[in-house]
PDB file of C-alpha atoms in Angstrom:
ATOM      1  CA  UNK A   1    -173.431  73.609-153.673  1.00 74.00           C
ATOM      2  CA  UNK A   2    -170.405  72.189-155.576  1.00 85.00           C
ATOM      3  CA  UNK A   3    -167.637  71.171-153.393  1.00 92.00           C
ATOM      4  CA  UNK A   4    -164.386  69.536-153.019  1.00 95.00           C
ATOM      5  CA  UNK A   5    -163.267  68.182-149.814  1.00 96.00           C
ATOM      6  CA  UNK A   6    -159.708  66.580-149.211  1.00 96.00           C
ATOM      7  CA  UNK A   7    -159.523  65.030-146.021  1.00 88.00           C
ATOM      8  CA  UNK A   8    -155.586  65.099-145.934  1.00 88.00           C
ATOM      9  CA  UNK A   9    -154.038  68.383-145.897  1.00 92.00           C
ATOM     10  CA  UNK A  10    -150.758  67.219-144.702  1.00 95.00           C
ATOM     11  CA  UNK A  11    -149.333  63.661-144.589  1.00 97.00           C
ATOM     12  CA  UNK A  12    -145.333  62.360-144.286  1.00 97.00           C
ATOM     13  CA  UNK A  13    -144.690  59.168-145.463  1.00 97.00           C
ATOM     14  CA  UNK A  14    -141.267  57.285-145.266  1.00 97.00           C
ATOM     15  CA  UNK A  15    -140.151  55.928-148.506  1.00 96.00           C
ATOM     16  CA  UNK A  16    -141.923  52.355-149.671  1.00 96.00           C
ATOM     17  CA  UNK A  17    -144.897  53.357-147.383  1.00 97.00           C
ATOM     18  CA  UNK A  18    -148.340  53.061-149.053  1.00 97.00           C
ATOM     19  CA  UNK A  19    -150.148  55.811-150.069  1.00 97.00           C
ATOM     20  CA  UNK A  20    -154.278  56.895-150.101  1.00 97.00           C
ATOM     21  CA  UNK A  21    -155.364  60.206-150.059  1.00 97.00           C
ATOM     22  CA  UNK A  22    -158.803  60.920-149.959  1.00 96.00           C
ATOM     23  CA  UNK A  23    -161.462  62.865-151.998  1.00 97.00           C
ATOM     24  CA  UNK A  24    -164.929  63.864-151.585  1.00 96.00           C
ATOM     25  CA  UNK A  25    -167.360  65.396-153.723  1.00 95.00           C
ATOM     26  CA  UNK A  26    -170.641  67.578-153.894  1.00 90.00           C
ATOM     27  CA  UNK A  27    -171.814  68.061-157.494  1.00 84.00           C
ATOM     28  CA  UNK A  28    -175.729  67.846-159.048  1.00 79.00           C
ATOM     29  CA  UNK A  29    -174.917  65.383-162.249  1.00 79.00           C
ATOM     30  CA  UNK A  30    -172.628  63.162-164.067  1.00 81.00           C
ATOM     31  CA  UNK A  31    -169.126  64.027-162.964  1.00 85.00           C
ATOM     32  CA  UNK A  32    -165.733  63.819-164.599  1.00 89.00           C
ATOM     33  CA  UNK A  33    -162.968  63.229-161.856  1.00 93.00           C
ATOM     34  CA  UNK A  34    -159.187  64.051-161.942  1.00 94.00           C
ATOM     35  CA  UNK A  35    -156.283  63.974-159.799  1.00 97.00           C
ATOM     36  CA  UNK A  36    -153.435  67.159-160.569  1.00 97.00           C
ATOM     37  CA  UNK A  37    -150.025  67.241-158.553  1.00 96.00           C
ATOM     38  CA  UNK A  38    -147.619  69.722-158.497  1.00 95.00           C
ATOM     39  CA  UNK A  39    -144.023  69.305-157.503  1.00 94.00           C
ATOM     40  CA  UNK A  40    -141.715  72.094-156.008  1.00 90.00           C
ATOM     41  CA  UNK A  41    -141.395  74.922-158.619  1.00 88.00           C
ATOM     42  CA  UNK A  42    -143.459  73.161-161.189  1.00 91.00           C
ATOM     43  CA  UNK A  43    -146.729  73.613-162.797  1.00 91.00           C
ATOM     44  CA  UNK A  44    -150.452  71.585-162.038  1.00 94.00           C
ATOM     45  CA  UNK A  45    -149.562  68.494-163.871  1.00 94.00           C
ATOM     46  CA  UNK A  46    -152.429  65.938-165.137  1.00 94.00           C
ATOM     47  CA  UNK A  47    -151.568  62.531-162.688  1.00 95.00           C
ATOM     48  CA  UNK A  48    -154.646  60.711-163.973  1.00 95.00           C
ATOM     49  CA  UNK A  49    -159.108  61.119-164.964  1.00 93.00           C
ATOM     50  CA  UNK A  50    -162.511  59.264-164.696  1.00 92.00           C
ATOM     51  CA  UNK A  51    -164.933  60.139-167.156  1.00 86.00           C
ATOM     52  CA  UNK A  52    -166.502  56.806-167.998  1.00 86.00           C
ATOM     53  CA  UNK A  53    -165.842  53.405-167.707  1.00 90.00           C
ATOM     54  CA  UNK A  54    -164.059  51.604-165.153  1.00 93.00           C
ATOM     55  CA  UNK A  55    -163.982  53.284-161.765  1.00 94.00           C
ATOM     56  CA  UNK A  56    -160.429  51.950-161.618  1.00 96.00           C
ATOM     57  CA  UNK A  57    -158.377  54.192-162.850  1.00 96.00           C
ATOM     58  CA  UNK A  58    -154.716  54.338-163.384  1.00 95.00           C
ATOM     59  CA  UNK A  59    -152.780  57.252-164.083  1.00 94.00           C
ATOM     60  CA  UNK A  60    -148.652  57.970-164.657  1.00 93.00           C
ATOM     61  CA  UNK A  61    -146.384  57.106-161.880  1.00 94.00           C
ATOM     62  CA  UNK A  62    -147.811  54.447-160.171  1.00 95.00           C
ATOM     63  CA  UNK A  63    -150.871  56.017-158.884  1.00 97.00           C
ATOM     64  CA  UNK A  64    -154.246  54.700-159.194  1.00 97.00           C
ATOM     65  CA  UNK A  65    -157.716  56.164-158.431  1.00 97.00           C
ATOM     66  CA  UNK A  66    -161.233  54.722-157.900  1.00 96.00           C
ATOM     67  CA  UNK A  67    -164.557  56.187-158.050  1.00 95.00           C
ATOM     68  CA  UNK A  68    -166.714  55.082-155.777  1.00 95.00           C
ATOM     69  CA  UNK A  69    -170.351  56.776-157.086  1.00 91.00           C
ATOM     70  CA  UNK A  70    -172.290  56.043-154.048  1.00 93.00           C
ATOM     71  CA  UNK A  71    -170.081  57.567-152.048  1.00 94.00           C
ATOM     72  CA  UNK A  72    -169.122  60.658-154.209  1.00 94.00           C
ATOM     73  CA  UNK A  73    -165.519  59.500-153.869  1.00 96.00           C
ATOM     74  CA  UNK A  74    -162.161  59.285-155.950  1.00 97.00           C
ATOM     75  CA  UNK A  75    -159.312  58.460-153.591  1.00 97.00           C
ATOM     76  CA  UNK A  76    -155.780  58.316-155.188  1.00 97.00           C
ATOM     77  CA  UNK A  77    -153.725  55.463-154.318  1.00 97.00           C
ATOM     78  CA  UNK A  78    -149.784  54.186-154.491  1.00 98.00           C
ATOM     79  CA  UNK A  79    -149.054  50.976-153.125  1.00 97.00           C
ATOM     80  CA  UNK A  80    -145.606  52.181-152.455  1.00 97.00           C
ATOM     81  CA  UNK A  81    -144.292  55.801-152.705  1.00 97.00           C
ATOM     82  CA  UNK A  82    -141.257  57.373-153.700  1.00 97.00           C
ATOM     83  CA  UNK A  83    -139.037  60.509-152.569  1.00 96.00           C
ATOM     84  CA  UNK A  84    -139.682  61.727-155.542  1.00 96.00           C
ATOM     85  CA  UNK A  85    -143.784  61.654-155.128  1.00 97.00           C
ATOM     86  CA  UNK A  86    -142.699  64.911-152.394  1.00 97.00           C
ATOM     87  CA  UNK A  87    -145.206  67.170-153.887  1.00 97.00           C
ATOM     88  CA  UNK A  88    -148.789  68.845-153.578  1.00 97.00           C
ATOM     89  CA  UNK A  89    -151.778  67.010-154.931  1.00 98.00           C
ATOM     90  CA  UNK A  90    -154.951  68.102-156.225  1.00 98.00           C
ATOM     91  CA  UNK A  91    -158.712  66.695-156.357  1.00 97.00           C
ATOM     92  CA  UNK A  92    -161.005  68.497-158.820  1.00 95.00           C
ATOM     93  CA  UNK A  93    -164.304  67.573-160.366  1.00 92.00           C
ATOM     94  CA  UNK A  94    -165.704  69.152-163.386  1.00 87.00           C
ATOM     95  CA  UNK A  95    -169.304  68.340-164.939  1.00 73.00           C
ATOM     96  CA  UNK A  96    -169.498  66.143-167.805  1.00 63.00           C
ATOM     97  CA  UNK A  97    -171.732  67.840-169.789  1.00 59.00           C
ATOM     98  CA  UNK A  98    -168.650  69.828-170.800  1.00 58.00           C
ATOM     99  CA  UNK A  99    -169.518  72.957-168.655  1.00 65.00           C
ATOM    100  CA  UNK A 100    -166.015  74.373-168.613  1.00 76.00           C
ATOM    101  CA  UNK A 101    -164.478  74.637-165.063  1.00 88.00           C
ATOM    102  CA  UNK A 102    -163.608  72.701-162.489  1.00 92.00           C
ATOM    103  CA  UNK A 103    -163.604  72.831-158.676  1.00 93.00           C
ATOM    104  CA  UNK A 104    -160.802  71.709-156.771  1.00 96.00           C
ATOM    105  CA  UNK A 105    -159.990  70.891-153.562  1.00 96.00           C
ATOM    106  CA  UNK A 106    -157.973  72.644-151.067  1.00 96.00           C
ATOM    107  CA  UNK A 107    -154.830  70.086-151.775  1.00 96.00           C
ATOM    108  CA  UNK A 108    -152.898  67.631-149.663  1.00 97.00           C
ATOM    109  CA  UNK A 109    -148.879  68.302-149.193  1.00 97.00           C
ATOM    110  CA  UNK A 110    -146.877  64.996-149.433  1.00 97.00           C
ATOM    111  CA  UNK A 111    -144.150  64.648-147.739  1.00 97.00           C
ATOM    112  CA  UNK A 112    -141.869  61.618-148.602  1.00 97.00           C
ATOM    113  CA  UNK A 113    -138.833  60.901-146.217  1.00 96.00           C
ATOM    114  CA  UNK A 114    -135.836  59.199-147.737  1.00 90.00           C
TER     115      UNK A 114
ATOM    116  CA  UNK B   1    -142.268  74.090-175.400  1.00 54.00           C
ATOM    117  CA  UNK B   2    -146.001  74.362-176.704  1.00 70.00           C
ATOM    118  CA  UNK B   3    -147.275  74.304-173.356  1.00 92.00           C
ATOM    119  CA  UNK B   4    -149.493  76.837-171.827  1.00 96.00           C
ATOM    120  CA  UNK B   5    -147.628  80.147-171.606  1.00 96.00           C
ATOM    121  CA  UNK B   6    -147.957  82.968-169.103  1.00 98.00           C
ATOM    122  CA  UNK B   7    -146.474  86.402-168.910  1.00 97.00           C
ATOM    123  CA  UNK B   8    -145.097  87.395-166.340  1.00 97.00           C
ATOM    124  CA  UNK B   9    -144.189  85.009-164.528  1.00 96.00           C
ATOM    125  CA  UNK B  10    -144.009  87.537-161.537  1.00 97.00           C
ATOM    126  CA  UNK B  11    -145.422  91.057-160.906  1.00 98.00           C
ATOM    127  CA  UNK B  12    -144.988  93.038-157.563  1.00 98.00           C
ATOM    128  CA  UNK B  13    -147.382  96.145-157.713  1.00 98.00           C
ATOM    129  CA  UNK B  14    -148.761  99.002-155.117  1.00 97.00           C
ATOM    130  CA  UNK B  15    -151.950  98.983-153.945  1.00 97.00           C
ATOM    131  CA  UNK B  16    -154.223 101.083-156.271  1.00 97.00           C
ATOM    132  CA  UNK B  17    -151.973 100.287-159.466  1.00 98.00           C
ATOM    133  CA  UNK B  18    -153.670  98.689-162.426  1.00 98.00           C
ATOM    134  CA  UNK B  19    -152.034  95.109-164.022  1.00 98.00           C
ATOM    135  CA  UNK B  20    -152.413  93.056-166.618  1.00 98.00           C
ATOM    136  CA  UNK B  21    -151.385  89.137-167.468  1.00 98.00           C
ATOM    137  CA  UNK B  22    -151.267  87.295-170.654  1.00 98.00           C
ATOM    138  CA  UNK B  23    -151.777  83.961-171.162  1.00 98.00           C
ATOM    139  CA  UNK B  24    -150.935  81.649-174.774  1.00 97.00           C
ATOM    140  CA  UNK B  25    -152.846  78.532-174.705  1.00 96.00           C
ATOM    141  CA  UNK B  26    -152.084  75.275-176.604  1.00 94.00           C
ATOM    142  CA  UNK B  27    -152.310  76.450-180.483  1.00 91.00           C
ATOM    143  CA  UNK B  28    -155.523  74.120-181.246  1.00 88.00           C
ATOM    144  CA  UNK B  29    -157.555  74.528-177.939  1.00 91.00           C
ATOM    145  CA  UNK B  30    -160.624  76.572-178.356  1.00 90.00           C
ATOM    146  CA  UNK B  31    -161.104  77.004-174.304  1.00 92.00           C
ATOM    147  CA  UNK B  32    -159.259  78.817-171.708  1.00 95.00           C
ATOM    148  CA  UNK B  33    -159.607  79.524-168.069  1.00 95.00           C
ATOM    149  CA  UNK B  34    -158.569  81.608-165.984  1.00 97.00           C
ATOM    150  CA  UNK B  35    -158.193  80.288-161.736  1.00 97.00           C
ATOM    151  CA  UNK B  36    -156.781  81.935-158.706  1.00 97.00           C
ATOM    152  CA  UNK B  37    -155.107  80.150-156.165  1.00 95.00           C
ATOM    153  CA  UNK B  38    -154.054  81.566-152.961  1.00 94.00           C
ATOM    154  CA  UNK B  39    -151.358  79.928-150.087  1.00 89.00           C
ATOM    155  CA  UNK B  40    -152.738  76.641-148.742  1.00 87.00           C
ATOM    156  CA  UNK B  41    -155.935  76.413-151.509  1.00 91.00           C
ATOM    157  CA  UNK B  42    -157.125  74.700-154.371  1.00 94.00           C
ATOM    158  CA  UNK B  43    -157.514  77.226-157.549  1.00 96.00           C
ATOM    159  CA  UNK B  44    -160.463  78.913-157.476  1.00 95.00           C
ATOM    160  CA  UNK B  45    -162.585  79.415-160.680  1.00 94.00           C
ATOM    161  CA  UNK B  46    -162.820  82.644-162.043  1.00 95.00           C
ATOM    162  CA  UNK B  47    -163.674  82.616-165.767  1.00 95.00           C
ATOM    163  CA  UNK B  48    -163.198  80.947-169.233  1.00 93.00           C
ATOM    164  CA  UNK B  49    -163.736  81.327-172.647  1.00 93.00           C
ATOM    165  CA  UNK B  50    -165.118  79.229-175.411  1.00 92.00           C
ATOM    166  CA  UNK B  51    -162.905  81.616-178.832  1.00 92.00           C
ATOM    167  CA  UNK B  52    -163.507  84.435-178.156  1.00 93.00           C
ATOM    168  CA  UNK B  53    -166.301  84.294-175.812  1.00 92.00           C
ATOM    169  CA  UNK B  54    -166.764  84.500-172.502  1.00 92.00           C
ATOM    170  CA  UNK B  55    -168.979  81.936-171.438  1.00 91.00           C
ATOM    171  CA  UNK B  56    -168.494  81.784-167.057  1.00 89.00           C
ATOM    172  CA  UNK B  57    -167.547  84.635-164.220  1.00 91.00           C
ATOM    173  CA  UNK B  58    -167.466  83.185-161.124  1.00 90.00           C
ATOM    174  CA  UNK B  59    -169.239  85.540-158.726  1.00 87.00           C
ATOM    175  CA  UNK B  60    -165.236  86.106-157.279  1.00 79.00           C
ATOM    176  CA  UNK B  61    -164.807  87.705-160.451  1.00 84.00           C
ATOM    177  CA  UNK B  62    -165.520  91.764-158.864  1.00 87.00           C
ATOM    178  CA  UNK B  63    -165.862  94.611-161.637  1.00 92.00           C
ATOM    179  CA  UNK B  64    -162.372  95.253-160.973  1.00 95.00           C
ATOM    180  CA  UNK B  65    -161.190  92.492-163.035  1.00 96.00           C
ATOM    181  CA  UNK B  66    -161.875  92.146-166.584  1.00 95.00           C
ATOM    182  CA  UNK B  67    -161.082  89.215-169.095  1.00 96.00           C
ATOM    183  CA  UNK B  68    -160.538  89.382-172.597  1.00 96.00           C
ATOM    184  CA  UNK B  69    -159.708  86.831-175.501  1.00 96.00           C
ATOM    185  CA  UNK B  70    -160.102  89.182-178.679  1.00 90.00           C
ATOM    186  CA  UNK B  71    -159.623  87.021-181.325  1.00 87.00           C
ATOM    187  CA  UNK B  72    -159.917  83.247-179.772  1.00 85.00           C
ATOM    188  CA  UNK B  73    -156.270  82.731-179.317  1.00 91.00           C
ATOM    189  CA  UNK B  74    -154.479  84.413-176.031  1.00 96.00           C
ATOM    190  CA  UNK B  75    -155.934  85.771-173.310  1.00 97.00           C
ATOM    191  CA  UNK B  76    -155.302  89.130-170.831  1.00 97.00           C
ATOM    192  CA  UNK B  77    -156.043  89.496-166.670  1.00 97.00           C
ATOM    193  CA  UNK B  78    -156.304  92.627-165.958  1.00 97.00           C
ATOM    194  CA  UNK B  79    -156.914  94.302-162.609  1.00 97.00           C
ATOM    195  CA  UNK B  80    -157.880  97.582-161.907  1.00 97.00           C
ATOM    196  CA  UNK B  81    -156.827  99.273-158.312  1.00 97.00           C
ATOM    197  CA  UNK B  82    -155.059  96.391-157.052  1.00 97.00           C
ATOM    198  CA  UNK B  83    -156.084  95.574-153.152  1.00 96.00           C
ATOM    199  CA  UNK B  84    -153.560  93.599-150.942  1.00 96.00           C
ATOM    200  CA  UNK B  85    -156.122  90.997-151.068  1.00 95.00           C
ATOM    201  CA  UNK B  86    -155.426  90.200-154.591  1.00 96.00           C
ATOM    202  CA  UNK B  87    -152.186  89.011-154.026  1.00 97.00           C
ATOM    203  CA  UNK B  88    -152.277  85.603-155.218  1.00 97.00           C
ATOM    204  CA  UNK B  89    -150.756  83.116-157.899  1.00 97.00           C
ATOM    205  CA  UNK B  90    -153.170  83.642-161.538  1.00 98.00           C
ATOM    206  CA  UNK B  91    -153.369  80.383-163.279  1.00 98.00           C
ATOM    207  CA  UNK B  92    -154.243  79.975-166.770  1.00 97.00           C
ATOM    208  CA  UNK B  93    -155.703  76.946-168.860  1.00 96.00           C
ATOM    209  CA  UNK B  94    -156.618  75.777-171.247  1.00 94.00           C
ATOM    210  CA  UNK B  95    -158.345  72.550-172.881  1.00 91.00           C
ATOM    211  CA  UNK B  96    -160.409  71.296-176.185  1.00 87.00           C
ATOM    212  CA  UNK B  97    -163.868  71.220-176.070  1.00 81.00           C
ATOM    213  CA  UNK B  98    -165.650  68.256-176.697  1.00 76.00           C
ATOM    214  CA  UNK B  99    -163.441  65.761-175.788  1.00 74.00           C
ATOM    215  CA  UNK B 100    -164.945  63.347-173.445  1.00 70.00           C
ATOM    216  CA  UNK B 101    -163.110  64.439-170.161  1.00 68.00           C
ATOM    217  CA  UNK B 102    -162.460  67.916-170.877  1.00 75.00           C
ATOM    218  CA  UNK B 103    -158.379  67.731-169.379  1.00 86.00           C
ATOM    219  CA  UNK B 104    -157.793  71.377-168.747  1.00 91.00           C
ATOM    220  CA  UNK B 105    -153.367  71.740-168.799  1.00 93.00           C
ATOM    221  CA  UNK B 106    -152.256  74.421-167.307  1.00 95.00           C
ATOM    222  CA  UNK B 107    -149.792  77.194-167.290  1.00 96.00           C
ATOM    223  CA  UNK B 108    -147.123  78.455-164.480  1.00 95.00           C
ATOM    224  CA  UNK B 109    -149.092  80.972-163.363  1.00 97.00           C
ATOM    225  CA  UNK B 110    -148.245  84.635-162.789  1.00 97.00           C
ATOM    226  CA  UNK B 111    -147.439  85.424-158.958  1.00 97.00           C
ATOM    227  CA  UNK B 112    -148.825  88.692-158.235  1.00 98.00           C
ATOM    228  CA  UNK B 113    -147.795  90.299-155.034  1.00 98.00           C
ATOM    229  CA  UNK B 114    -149.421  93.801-154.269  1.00 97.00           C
ATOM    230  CA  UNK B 115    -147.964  96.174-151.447  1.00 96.00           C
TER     231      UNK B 115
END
């Protein structure tokens, strides 16, 4: 079955603290890999992909990403978070043979203390 | 703002009541998607179109919901005798197809809260 797992679903950081949140998935194929956030009152924003290439990927903001194939990961990473990162965060894969949707996890709630 | 629309942006019905949502995707994408995302969850897949057909249901997708993109451009949600159990925030999306990484933006979503 296709599947999504964030390990996370709540963390509080204090400001300057790094940041990893982690992603697992289950999915027959070539994946693509992305990483949406959504702050208070705001829409599912795009924070970075993987579709090819290197596994390191970096995306707006400051955050990073790495896809790990043999272990069906794609963590997200900030080596040092902000107040302003205070927001829910998404995992998702979708198959790269263009299939259409994609299957998200069941999202992590940061929670940055000034 | 020629971002993903969605109208409304709120709907409180009864229980039995018929709605429907609306959603205007980005002017030159050719998919759309539909997702429901409940308190605490990821969106869920429910269906998308590729123009003005639909290509995926997701088996969440009961008869009571219906999908239609008439003529490739927006899209409408509707529900037929609402249940409490489809209160839940409706996202839309859309995205280009054939672009390597098929980046799905999405819209604000319609909160739908049924009595």
């Amino acid at each position: 079955a296709q599947s999504v797992s964030q390990h996370n679903h709540h963390v509080i950081l204090s400001e300057a603290a790094s940041l990893e949140l982690g992603c697992n998935y289950s999915y027959g194929g070539t994946v693509n890999l992305f990483w949406y956030v959504q702050y208070p009152g705001q829409h599912l924003q795009l924070l970075l992909k993987y579709f090819s290439g290197d596994p390191l990927v970096k995306g707006i903001k400051g955050f990073e990403a790495e896809f790990i194939k043999s272990k069906f990961s794609f963590n997200l990473r900030k080596p040092s978070v902000q107040w302003s990162d205070t927001a829910e965060y998404f995992c998702a894969v979708g198959g790269s043979s263009n299939t259409g949707k994609l299957i998200f996890g069941q999202g992590t709630t940061l929670q940055v203390k000034p | 703002d020629t971002g993903v629309s969605q109208d409304p942006r709120h709907k409180i019905t009864k229980r039995g009541q018929n709605v429907t949502f609306r959603c205007d995707p980005i002017s030159e994408h050719n998919r759309l998607y539909w997702y429901r995302q409940t308190l605490g969850q990821g969106p869920e897949f429910l269906t998308y179109f590729q123009n003005e057909a639909q290509l995926e249901k997701s088996r969440l997708l009961s008869d009571r919901f219906s999908a239609e993109r008439p003529k490739g451009s927006f899209s409408t949600l509707e529900i037929q005798r609402t249940e409490q159990g489809d209160s839940a925030m409706y996202l839309c999306a859309s995205s280009l197809a054939g672009t390597a990484s098929n980046e799905q933006f999405f819209g604000p979503g319609t909160r739908l809260t049924v009595l």
